[in-house]
CSV table of C-alpha atoms in Angstrom, one decimal:
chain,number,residue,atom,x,y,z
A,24,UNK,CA,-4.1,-13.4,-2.9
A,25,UNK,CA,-5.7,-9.7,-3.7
A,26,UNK,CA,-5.6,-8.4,-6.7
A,27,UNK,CA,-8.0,-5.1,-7.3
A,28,UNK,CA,-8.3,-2.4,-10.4
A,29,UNK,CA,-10.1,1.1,-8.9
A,30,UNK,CA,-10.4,4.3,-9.1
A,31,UNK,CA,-10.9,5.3,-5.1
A,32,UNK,CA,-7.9,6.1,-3.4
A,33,UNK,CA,-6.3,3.2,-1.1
A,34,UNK,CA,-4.2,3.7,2.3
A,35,UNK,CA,-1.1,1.2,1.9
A,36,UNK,CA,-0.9,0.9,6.0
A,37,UNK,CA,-4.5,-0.1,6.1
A,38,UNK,CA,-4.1,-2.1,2.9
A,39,UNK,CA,-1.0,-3.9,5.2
A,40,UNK,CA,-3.3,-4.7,9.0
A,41,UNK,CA,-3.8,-8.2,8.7
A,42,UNK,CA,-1.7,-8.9,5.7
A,43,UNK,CA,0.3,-12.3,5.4
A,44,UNK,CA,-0.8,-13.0,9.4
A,45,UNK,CA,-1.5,-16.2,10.0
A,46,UNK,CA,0.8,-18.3,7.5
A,47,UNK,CA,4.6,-19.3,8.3
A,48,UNK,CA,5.8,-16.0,7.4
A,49,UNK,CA,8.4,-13.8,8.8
A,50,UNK,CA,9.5,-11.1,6.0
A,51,UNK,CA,6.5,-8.8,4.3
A,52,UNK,CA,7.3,-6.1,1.8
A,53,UNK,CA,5.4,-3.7,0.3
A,54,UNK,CA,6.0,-0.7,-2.2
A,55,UNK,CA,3.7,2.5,-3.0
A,56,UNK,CA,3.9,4.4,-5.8
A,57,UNK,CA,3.1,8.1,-5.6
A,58,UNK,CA,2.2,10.9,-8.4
A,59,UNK,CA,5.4,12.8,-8.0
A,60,UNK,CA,4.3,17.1,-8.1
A,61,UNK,CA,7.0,17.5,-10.2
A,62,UNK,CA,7.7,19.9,-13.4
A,63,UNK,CA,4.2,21.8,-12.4
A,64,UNK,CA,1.7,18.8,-12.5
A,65,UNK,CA,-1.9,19.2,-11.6
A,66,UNK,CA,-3.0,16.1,-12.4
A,67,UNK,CA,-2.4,12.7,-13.4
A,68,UNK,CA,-5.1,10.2,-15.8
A,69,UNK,CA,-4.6,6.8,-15.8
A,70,UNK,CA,-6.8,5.1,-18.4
A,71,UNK,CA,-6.8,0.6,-18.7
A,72,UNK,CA,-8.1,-1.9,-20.2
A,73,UNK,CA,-10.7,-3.4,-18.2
A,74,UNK,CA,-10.9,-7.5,-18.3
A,75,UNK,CA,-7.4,-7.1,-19.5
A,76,UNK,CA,-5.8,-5.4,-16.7
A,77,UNK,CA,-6.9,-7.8,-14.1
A,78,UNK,CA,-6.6,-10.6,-16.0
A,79,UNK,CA,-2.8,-9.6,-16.6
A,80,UNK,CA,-1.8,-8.6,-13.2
A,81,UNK,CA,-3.5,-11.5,-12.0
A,82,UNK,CA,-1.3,-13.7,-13.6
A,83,UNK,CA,1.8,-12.0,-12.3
A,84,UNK,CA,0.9,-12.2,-8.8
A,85,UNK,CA,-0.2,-16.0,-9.6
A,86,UNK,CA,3.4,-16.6,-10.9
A,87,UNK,CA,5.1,-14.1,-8.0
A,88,UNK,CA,3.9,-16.5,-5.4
A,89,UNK,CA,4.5,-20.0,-7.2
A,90,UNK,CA,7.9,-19.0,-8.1
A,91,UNK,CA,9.0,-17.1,-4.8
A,92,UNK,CA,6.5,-19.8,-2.5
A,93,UNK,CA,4.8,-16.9,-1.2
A,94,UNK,CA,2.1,-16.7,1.9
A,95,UNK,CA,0.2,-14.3,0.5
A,96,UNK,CA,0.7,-11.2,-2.4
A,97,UNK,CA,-1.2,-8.4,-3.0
A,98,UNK,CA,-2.1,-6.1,-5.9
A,99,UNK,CA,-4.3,-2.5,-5.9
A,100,UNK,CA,-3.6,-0.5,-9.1
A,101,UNK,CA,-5.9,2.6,-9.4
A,102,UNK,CA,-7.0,4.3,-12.7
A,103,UNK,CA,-8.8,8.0,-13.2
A,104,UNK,CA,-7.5,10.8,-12.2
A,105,UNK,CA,-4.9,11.5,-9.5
A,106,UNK,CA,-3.4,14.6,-7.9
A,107,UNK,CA,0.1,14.8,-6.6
A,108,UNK,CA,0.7,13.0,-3.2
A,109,UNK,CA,-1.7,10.3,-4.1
A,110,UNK,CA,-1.0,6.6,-4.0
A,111,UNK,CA,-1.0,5.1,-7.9
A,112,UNK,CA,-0.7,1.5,-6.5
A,113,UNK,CA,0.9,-0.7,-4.4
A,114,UNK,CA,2.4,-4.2,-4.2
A,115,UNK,CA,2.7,-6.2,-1.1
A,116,UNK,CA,4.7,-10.0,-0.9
A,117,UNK,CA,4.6,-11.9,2.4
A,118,UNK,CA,7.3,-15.1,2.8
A,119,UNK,CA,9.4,-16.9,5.1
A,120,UNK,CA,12.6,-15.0,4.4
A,121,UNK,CA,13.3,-11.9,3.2
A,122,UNK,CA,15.1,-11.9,-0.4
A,123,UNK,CA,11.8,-13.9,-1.3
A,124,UNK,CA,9.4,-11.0,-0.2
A,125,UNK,CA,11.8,-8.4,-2.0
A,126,UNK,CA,12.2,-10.6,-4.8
A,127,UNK,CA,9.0,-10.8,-5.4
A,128,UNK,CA,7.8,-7.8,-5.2
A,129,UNK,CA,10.6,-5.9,-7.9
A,130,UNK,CA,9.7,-9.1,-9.8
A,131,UNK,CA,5.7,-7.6,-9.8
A,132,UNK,CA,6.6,-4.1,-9.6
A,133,UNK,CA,8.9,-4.6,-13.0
A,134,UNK,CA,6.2,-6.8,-14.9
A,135,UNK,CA,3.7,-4.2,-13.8
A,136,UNK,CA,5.9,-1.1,-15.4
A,137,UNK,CA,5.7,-2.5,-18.6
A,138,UNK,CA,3.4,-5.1,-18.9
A,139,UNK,CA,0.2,-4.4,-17.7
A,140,UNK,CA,-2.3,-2.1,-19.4
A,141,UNK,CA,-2.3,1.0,-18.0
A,142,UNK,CA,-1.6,4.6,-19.8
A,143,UNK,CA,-0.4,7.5,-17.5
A,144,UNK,CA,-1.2,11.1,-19.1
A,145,UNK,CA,0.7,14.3,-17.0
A,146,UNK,CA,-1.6,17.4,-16.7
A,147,UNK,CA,0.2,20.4,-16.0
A,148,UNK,CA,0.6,24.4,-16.7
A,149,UNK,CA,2.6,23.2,-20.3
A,150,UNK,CA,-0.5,21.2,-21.3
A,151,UNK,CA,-1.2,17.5,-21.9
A,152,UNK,CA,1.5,14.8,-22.1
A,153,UNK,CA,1.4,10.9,-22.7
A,154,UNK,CA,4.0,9.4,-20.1
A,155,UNK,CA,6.7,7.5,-22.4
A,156,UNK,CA,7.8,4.2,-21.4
A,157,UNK,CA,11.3,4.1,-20.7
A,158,UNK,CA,13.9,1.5,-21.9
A,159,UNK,CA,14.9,0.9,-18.8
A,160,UNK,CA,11.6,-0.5,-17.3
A,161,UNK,CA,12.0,-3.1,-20.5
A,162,UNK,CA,15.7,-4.1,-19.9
A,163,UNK,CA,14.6,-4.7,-15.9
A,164,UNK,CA,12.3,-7.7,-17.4
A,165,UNK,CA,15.5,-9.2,-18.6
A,166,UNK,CA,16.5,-10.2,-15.0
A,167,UNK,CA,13.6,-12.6,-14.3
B,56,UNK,CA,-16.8,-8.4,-37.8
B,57,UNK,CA,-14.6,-7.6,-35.1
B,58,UNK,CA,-14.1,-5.2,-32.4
B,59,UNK,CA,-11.3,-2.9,-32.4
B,60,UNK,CA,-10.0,-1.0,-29.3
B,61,UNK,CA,-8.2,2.1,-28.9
B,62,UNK,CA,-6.4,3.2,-25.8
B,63,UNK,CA,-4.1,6.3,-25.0
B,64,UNK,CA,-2.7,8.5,-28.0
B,65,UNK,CA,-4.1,5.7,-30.3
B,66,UNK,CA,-7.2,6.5,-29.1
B,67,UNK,CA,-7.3,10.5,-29.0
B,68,UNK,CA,-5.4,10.0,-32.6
B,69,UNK,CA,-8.5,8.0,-33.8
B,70,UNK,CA,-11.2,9.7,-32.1
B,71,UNK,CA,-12.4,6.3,-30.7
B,72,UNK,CA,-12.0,4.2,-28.4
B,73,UNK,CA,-14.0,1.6,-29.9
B,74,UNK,CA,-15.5,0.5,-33.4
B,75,UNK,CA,-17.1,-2.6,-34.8
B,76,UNK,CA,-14.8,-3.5,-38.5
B,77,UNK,CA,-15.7,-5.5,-41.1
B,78,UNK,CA,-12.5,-7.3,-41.8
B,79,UNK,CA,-11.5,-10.1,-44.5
B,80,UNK,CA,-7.6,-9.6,-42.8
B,81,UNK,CA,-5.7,-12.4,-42.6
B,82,UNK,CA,-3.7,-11.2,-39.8
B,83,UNK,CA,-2.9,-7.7,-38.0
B,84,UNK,CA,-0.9,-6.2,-40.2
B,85,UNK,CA,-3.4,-6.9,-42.7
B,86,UNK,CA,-6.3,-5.3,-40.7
B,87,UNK,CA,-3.5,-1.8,-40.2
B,88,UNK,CA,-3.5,-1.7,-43.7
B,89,UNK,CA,-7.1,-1.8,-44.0
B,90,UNK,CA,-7.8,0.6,-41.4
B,91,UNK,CA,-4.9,3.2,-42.5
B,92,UNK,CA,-6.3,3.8,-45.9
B,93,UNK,CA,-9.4,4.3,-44.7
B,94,UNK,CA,-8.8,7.9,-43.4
B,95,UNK,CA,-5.5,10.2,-42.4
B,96,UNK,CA,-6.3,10.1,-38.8
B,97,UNK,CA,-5.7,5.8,-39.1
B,98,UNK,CA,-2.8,6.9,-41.0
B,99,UNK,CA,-1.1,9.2,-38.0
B,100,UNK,CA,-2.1,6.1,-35.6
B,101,UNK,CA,-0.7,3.6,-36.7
B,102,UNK,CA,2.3,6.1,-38.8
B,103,UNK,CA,4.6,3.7,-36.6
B,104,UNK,CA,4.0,0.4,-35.9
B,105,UNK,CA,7.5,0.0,-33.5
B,106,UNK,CA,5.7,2.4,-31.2
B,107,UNK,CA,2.4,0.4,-31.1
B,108,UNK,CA,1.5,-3.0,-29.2
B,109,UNK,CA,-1.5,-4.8,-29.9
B,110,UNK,CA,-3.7,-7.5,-28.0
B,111,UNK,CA,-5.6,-10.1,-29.0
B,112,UNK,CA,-8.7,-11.0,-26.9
B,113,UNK,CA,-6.8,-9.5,-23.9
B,114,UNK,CA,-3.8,-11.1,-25.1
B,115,UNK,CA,-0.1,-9.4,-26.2
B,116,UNK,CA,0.3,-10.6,-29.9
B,117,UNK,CA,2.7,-9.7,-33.0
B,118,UNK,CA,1.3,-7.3,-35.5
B,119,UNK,CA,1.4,-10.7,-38.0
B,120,UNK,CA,-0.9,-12.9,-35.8
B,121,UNK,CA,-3.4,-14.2,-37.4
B,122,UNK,CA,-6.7,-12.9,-36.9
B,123,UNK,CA,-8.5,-16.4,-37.3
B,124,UNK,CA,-11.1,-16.7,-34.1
B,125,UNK,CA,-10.3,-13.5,-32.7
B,126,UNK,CA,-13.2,-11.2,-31.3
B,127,UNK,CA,-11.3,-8.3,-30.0
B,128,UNK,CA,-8.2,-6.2,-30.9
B,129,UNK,CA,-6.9,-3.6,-29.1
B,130,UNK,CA,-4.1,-1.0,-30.3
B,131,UNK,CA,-2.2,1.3,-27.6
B,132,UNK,CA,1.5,2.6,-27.3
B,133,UNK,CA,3.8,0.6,-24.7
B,134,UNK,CA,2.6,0.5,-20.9
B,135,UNK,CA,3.4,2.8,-18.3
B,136,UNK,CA,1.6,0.9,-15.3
B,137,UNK,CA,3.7,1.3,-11.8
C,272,UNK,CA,14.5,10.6,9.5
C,273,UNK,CA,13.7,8.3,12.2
C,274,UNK,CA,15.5,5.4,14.2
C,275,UNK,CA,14.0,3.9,17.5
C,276,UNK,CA,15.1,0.9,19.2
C,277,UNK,CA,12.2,-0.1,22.0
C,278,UNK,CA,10.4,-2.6,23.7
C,279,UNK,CA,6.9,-1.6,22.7
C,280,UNK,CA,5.2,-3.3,19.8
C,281,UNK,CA,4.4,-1.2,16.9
C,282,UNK,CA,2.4,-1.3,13.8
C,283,UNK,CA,4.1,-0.8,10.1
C,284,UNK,CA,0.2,0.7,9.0
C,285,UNK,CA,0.4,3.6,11.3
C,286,UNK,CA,4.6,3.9,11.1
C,287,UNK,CA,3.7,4.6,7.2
C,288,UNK,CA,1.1,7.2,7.4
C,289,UNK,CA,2.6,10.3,6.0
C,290,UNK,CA,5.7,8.5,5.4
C,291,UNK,CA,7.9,10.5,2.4
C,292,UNK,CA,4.9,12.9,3.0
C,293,UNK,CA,5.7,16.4,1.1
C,294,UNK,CA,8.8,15.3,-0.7
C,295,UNK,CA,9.4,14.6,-4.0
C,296,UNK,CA,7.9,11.1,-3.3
C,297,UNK,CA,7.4,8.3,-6.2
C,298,UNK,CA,8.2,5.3,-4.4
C,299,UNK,CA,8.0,3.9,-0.6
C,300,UNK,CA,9.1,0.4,0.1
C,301,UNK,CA,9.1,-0.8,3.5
C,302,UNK,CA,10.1,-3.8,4.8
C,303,UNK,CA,8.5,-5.6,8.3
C,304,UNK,CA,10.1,-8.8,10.2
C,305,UNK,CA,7.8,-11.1,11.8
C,306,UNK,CA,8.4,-13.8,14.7
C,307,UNK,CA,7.7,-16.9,12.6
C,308,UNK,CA,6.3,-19.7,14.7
C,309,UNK,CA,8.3,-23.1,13.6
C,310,UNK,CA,9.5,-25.7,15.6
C,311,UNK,CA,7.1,-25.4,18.2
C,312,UNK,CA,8.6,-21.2,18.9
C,313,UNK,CA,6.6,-20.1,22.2
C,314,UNK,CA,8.6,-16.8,22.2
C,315,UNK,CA,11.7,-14.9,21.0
C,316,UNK,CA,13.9,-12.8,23.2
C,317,UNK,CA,15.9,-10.2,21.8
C,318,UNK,CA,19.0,-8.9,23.7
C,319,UNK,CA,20.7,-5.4,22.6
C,320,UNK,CA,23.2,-3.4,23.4
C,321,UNK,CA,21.5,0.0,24.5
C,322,UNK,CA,23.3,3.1,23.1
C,323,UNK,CA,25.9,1.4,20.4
C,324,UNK,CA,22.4,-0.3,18.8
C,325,UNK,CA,21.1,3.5,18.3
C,326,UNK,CA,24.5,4.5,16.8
C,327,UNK,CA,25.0,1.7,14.8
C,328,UNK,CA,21.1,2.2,12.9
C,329,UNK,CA,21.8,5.5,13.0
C,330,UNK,CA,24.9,5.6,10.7
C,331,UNK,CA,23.2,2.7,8.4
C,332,UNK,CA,20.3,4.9,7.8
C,333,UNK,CA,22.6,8.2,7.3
C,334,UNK,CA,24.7,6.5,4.6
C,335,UNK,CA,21.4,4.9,2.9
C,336,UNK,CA,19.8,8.3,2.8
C,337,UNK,CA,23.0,9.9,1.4
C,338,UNK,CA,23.7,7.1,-0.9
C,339,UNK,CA,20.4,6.6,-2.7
C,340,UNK,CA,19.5,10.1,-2.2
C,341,UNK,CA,16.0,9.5,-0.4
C,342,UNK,CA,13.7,11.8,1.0
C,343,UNK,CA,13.3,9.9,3.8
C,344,UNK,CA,14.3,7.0,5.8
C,345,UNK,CA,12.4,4.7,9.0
C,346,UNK,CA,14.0,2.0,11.2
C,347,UNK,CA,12.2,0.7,14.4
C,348,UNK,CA,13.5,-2.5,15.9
C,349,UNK,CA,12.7,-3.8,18.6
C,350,UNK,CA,14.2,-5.6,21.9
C,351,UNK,CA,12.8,-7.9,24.7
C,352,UNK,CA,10.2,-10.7,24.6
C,353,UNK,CA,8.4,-11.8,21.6
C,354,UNK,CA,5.8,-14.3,20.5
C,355,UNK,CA,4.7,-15.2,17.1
C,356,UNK,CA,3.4,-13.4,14.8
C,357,UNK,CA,4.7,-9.7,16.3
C,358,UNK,CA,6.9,-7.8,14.2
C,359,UNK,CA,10.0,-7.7,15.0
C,360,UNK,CA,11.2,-5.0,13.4
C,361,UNK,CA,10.9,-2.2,10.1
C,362,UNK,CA,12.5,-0.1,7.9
C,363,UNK,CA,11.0,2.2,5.0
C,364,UNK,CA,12.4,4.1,2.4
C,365,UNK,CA,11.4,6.9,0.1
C,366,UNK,CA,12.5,8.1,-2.8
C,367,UNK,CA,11.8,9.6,-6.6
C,368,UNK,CA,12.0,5.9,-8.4
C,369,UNK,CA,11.8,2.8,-7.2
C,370,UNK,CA,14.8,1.4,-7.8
C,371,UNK,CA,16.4,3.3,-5.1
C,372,UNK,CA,13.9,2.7,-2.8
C,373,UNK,CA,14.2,-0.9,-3.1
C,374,UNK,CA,18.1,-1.0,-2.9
C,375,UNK,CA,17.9,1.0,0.4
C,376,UNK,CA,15.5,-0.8,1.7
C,377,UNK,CA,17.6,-4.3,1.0
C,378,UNK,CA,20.8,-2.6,2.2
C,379,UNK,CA,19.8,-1.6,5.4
C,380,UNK,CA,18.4,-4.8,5.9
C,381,UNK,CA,21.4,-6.9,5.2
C,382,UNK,CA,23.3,-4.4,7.2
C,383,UNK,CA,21.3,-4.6,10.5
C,384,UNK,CA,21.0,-8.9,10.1
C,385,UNK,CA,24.6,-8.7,10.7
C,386,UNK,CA,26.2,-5.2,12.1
C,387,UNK,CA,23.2,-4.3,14.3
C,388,UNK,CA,24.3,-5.3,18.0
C,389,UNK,CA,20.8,-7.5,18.7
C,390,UNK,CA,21.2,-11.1,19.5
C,391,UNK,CA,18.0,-13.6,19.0
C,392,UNK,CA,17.4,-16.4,21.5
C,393,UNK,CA,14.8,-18.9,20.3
C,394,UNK,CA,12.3,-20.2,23.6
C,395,UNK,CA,10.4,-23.2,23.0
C,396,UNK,CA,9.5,-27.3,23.8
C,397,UNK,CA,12.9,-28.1,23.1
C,398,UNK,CA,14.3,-25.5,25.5
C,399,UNK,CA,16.3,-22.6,25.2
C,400,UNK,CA,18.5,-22.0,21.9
C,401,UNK,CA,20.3,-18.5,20.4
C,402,UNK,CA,20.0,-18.3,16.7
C,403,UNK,CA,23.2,-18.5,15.3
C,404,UNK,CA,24.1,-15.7,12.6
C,405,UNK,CA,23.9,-17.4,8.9
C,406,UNK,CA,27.2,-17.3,6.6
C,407,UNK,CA,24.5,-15.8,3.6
C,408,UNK,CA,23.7,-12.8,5.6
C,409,UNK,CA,27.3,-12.4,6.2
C,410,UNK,CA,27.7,-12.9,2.5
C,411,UNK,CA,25.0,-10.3,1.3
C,412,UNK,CA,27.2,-7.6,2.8
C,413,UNK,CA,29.3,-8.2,-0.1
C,414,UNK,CA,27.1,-6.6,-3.0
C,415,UNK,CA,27.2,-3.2,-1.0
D,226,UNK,CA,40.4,0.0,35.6
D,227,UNK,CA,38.4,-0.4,32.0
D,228,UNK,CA,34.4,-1.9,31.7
D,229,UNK,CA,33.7,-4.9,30.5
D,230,UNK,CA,30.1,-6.1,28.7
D,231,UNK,CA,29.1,-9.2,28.0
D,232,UNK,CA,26.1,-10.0,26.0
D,233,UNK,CA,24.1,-13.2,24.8
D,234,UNK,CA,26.0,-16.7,25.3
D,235,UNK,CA,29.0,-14.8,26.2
D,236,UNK,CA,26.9,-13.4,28.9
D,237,UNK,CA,25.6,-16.7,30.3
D,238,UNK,CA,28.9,-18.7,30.2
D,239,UNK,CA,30.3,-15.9,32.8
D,240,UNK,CA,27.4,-14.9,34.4
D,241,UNK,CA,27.6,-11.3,34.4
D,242,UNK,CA,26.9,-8.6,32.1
D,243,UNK,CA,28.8,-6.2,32.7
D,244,UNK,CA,32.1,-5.6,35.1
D,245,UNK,CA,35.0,-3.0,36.4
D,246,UNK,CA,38.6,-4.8,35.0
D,247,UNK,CA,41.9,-3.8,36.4
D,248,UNK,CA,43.6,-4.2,33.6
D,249,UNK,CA,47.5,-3.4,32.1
D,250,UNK,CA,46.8,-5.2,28.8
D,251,UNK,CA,47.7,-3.6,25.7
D,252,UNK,CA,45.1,-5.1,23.3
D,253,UNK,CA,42.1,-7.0,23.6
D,254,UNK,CA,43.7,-10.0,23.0
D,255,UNK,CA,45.7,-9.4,25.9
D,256,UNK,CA,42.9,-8.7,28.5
D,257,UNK,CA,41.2,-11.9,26.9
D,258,UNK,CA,44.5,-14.0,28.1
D,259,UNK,CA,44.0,-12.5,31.3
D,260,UNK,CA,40.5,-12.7,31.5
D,261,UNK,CA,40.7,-17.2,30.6
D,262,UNK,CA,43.2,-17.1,33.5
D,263,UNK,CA,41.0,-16.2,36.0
D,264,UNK,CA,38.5,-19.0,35.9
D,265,UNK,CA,37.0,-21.3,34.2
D,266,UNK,CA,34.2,-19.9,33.4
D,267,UNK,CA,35.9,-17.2,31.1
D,268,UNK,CA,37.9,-19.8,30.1
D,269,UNK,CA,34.7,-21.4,28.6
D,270,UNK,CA,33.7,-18.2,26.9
D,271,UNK,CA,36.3,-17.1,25.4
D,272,UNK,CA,36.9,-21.0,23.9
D,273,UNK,CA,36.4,-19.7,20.7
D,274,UNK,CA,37.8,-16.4,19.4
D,275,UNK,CA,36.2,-17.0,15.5
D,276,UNK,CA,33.0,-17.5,17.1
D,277,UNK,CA,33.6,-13.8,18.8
D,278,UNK,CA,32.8,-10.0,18.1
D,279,UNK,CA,34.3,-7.5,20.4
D,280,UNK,CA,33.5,-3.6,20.0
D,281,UNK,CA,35.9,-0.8,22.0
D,282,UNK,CA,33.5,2.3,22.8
D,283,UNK,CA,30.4,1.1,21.3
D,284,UNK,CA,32.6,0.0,17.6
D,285,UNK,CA,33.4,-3.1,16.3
D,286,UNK,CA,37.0,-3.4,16.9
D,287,UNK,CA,39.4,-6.7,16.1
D,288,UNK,CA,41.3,-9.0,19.0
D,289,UNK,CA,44.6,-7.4,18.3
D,290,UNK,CA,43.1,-3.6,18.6
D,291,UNK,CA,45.1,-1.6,21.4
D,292,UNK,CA,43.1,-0.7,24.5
D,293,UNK,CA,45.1,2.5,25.1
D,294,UNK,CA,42.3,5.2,26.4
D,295,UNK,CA,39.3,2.6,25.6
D,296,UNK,CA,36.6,2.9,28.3
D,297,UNK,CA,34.4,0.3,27.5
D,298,UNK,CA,35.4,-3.1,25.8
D,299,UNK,CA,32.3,-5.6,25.1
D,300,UNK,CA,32.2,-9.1,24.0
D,301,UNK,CA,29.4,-11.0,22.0
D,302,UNK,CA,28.5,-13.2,19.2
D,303,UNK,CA,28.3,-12.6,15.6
D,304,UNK,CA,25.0,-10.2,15.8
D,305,UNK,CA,21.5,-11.7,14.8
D,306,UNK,CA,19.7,-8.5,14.2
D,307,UNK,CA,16.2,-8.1,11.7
């Protein structure tokens, strides 16, 4: 199990060599998130709670892979400032079947939306903007 | 004394993203009400509390959590990790 | 998009760099089967049916990209002799949110587990056995 | 004169993979009759028609399709792709 809070940019297929190899598994799945260019942005800030953050997505990975029986599960989540087309985080599950893996990772992905401390702030041409959390990242926490 | 934390709006709202308080609050709420008549820029803050979360030592709480034992409090709007 | 259906082991790392690339691009999931080595597996060997196995990826990946409206779409599997541990096979998916990216991914796995023309035999102590296709996978066609 | 594939156990049981028919069947179930006739072999692999896929021109077709201008008919088990 990785779990890692940074600021430097990450490379999800480099992230993935060597990931879940060696254990029984047969099904790995990962997901990326990307700042999206849209609407004019420049830039993205990502501020957290250090101690907090880690502690918190710790724990989520910690009950991903006692409740799915994972191999292995991993965790980057970066903070500071970003630029369109760069990789935000990632989440990657590895298990013996493969509605596990994909289980597990919405399960982390969801729980990370809305649950671990991090604030995203859009920079654009119109100014400064707090990114809202949606209602719809909260109802998806009613499912697990 | 405790150590209050601002993050996101909270924090530009506040101007800090950190303070030591002298506190004799039973619980959260009672600390906002401290804080918010201290000056109009705690007022705006924490103006409304349904768009506010708060942790306690790292921890999601309720605004009335008792404040018995705590070190740190942190106020922020709802998460948008992902 | 891209669909390839070949002998050659690849690696989901280097199949992901630039993947979704220069599209409006929040979310990649990709998805990478493994030969798991239980019950004593000394190899796998995957039969296909050259040219319908093409078509058939083809069309799922067509109708996942129209459906869920991604920017782009990646299935490689793979035919011929296996041992564990290789991949066996990928797909990826990108799109604006996640949600999407996830379903497509899912969808075009359930679909290829039981509409792609690949058969599985299973070489090991115990001799030579083909894995027989699993009622669930036939039943996870359902929610599409 | 149609071609015939055969892929996986179906494959094994006759022995080839793939062969010219002469055929005058009008649906696959038809050239399957004919097909069990012939030896025992195909009477093997064809057993079992549940445990049986068949695709006409590279699509998965049922037993009681019509072969009218079908090139190529092939015979396998329930695919065990991923």
């Amino acid at each position: 199990m990785r779990v890692r809070v940074q600021a430097q940019r990450f490379d999800t297929g480099a992230e993935l060599e060597g990931f879940g190899a060696g254990g029984d598994v047969g099904a790995v799945v990962s997901f990326t998130g990307v700042v999206r260019g849209t609407g004019g942005l420049a830039r993205m800030e990502i501020e957290h709670y250090p101690g907090m953050t880690e502690n918190a997505i710790a724990r989520f990975a910690q009950e991903a892979r006692d409740r799915w029986g994972l191999a292995d599960v991993l965790v980057i989540h970066r903070f500071g400032s970003l630029v369109p087309g760069e990789p935000i985080m990632m989440v990657a599950t590895a298990s013996r079947h493969r509605v596990a893996a994909f289980e597990a990772a919405e399960f982390l992905m969801d729980w990370l939306k809305s649950r671990a401390p991090f604030w995203k702030k859009e920079i654009g041409a119109d100014g400064e903007t707090w990114v809202a959390a949606k209602d719809e990242d909260e109802t998806a926490l009613d499912r697990w | 004394m405790i150590d209050v934390m601002y993050f996101a709006w909270v924090r530009e709202r506040i101007g800090e993203s950190r303070e030591r308080v002298e506190t004799q609050a039973a619980t959260v709420a009672g600390l906002v009400d401290e804080l918010k008549a201290r000056e109009p820029r705690y007022a705006l803050a924490f103006e409304d509390l349904s768009a506010l979360r708060v942790a306690l030592d790292q921890e999601l709480c309720d605004f009335d959590s008792p404040l018995d034992g705590v070190r740190e409090v942190a106020f922020f709007p709802p998460m948008t990790g992902g």
